[in-house]
Coordinates of C-alpha atoms and ligand atoms in Angstrom, one line a residue:
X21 CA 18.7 5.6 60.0
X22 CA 20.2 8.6 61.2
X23 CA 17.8 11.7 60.6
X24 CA 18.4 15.1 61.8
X25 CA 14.9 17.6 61.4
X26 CA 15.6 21.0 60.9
X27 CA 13.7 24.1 60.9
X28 CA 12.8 27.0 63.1
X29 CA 11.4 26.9 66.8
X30 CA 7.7 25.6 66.2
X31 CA 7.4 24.2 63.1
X32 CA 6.7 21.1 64.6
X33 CA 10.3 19.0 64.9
X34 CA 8.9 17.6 67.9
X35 CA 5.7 16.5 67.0
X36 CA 7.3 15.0 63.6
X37 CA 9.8 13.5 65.3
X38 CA 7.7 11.4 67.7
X39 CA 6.1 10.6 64.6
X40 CA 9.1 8.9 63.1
X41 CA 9.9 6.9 66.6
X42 CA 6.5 5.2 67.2
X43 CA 6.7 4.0 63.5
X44 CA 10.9 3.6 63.0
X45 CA 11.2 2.3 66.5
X46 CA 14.1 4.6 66.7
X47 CA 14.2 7.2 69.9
X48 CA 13.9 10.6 69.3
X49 CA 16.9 12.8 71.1
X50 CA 15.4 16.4 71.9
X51 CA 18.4 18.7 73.4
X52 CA 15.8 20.9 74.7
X53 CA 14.3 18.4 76.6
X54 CA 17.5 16.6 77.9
X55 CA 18.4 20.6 78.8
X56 CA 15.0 21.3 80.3
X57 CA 15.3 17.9 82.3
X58 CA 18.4 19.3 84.0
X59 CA 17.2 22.2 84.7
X60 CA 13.6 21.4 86.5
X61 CA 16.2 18.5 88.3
X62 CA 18.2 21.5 89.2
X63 CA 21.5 19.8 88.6
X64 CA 24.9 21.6 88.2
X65 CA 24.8 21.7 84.2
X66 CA 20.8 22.8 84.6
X67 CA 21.7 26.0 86.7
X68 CA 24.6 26.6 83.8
X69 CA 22.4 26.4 81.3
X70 CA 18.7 27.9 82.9
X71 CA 19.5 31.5 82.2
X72 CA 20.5 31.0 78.8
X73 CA 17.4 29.2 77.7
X74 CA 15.4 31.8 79.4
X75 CA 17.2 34.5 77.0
X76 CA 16.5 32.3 74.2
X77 CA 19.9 32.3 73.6
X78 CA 22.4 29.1 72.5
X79 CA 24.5 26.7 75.3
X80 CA 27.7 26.3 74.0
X81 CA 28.7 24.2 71.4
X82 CA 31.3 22.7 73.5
X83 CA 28.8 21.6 76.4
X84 CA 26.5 20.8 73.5
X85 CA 28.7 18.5 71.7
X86 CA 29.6 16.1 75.1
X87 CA 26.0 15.8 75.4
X88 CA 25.1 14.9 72.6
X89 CA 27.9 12.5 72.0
X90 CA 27.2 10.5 75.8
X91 CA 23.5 10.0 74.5
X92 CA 24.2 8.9 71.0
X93 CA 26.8 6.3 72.5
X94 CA 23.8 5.1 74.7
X95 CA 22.6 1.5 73.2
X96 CA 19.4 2.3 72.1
X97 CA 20.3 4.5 69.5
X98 CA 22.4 2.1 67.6
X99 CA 19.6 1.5 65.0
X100 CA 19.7 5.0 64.5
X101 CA 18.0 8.2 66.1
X102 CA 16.3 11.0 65.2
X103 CA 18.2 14.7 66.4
X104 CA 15.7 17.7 67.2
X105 CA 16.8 20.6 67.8
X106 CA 20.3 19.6 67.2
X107 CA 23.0 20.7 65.8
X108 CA 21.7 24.0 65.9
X109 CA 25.2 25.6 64.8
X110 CA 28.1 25.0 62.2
X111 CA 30.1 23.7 64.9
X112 CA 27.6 21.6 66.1
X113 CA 27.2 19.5 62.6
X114 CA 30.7 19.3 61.8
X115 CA 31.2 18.0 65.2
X116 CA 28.6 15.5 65.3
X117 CA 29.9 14.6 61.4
X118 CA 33.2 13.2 63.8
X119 CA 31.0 11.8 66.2
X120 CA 29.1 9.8 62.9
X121 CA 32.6 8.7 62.2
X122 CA 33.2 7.5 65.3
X123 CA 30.1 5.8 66.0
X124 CA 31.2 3.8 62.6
X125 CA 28.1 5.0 60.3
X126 CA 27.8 7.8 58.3
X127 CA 24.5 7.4 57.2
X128 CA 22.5 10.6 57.1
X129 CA 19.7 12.8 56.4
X130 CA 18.7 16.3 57.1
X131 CA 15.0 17.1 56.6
X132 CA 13.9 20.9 57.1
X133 CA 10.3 21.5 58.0
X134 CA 10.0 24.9 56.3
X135 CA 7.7 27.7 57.9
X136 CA 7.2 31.3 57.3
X137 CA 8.1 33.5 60.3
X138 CA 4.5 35.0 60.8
X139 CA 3.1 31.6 60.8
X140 CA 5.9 30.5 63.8
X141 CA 5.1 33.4 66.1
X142 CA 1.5 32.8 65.6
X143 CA 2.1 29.2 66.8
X144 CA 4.2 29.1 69.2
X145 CA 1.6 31.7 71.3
X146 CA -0.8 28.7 71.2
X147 CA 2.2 25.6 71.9
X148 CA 2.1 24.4 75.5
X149 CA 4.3 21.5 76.5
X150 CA 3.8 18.9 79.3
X151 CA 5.6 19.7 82.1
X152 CA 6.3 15.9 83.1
X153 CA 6.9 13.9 80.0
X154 CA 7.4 16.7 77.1
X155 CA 4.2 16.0 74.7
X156 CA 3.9 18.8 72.7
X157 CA 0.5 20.3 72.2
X158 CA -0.7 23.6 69.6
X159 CA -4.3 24.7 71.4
X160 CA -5.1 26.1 67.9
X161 CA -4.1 22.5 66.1
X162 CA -3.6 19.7 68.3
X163 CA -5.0 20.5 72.2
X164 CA -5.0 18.0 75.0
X165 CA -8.3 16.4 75.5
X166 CA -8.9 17.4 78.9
X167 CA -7.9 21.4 79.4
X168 CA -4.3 21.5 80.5
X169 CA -3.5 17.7 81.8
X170 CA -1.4 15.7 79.1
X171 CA -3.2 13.0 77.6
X172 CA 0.0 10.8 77.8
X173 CA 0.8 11.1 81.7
X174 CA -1.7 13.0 82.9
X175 CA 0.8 15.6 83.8
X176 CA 0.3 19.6 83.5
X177 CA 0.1 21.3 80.4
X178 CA 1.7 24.7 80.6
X179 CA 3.8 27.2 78.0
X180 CA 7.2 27.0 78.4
X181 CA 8.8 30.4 79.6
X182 CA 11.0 30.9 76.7
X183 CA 7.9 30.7 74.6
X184 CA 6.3 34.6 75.5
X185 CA 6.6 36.2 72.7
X186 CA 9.6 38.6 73.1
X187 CA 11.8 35.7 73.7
X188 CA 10.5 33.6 70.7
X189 CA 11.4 36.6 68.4
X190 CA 15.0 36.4 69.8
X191 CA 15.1 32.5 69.2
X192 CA 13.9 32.9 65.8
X193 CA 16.3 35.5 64.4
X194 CA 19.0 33.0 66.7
X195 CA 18.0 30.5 64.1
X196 CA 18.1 32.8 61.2
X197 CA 22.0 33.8 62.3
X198 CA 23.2 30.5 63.4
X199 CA 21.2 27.5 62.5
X200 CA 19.8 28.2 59.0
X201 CA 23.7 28.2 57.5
X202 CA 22.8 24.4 58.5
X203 CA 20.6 24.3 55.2
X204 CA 24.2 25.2 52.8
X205 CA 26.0 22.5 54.9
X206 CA 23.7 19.8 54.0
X207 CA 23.2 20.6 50.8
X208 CA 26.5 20.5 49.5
X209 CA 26.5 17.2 51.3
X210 CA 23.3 16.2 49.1
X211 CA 21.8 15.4 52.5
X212 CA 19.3 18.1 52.6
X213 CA 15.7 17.7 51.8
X214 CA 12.7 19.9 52.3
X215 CA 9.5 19.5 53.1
X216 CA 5.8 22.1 53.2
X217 CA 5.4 22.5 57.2
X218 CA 2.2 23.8 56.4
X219 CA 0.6 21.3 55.6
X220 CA -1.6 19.5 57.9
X221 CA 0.6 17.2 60.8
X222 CA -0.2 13.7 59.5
X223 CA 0.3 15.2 55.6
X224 CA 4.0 16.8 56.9
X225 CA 4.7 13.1 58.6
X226 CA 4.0 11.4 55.4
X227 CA 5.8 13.7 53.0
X228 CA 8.7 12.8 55.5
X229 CA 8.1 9.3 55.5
X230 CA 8.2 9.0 51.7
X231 CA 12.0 11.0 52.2
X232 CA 13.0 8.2 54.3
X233 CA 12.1 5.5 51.9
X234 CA 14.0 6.7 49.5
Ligands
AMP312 P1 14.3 23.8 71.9 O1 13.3 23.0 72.8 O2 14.9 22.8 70.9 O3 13.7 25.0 71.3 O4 15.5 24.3 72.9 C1 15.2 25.2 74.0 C2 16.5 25.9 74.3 O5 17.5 25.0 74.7 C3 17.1 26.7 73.1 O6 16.5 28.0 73.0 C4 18.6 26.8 73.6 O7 18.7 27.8 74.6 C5 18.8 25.4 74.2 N1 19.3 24.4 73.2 C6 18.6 23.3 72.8 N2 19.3 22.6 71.9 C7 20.5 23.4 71.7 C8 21.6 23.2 70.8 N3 21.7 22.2 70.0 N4 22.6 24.2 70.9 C9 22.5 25.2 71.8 N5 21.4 25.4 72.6 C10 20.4 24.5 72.5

């Protein structure tokens, strides 16, 4: 099962997606996180890339694409995987189509968690992140138990920089320019499929599950 969740920053891709892994037992791959990993590891490809992500602007598709195809090769994701955040550009898709190819299965879906703007902005001023293992938390929606320490790994809770709000407007009309041409690109593929992000988390999860069966 190959699944690909699309939509806008802060619909809740993330949250979905370790959704689908705890029940699919297939890993979720988050190319924000495998960039912010790099980044607080302060690794040659993380002081590339750190300036970017703080302008809420895209890596490259080229830099993107070897990524991407390393950790799909990786043999945990043979049963499948579930993409966040990724492809995020024309490019992107049509290479990871090739990749598919490569990899020997095709099999696909594309599942956009849809979300009006003003509702994104107003979430993702309450989304923190755990600073150790990545848990998303909302503090309107879903907060940690204790204030700021992740439930998970008892790491720190904190909102990521590219989360203030100037720089979430620029990621969002990012998406608008180069990701939402994704939803064409599926669709004429008759991979596409939609579904209400805002509903409540578990409602979403299930909408998407009943996708997945079919
Ligand atoms: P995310 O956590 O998915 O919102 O990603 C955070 C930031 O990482 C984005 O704003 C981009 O700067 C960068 N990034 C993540 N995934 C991609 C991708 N597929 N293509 C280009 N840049 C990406």
């Amino acid at each position: 099962m190959h699944i690909i969740l699309l939509g806008a920053p802060g619909v809740g891709k993330g949250t979905q997606a370790k959704l689908i892994m705890e029940k699919h037992q297939i890993p979720q791959i988050s190319t924000g996180d495998i960039l912010r990993a790099e980044v607080q590891n302060e690794t040659e490809l993380g002081k590339k890339v750190k300036a970017i992500m703080d302008k809420g602007e895209l890596v490259s598709d080229e830099l993107m694409l070897q990524i991407i195809e390393k950790r799909l090769k990786q043999p945990d994701c043979q049963k499948g995987f579930i993409l966040d955040g990724f492809p995020r550009t024309i490019p992107q898709a049509e290479g990871l189509d090739e990749i598919l190819v490569k990899l020997g299965d095709i099999n696909l879906k594309a599942i956009d968690i849809a979300v009006p703007d003003e509702e994104i902005v107003k979430r993702l001023a309450s989304r923190r992140i755990c600073s150790q293992c990545g848990t998303p938390y909302n503090l309107l929606v879903n907060p940690p138990q204790t204030d700021d320490i992740c439930d998970v790994c008892g790491g720190a809770v904190i909102q990521r920089d590219d989360d203030k709000e100037e720089t979430v407007r620029k990621r969002l009309s990012v998406y608008r320019e180069n990701t939402e041409p994704l939803i064409h690109y599926y669709k004429q593929k008759g991979l596409y499929f939609r579904v209400d992000g805002l509903q409540p988390i578990e409602k979403v999860n299930t909408d998407i599950d009943k996708l997945l069966q079919n």
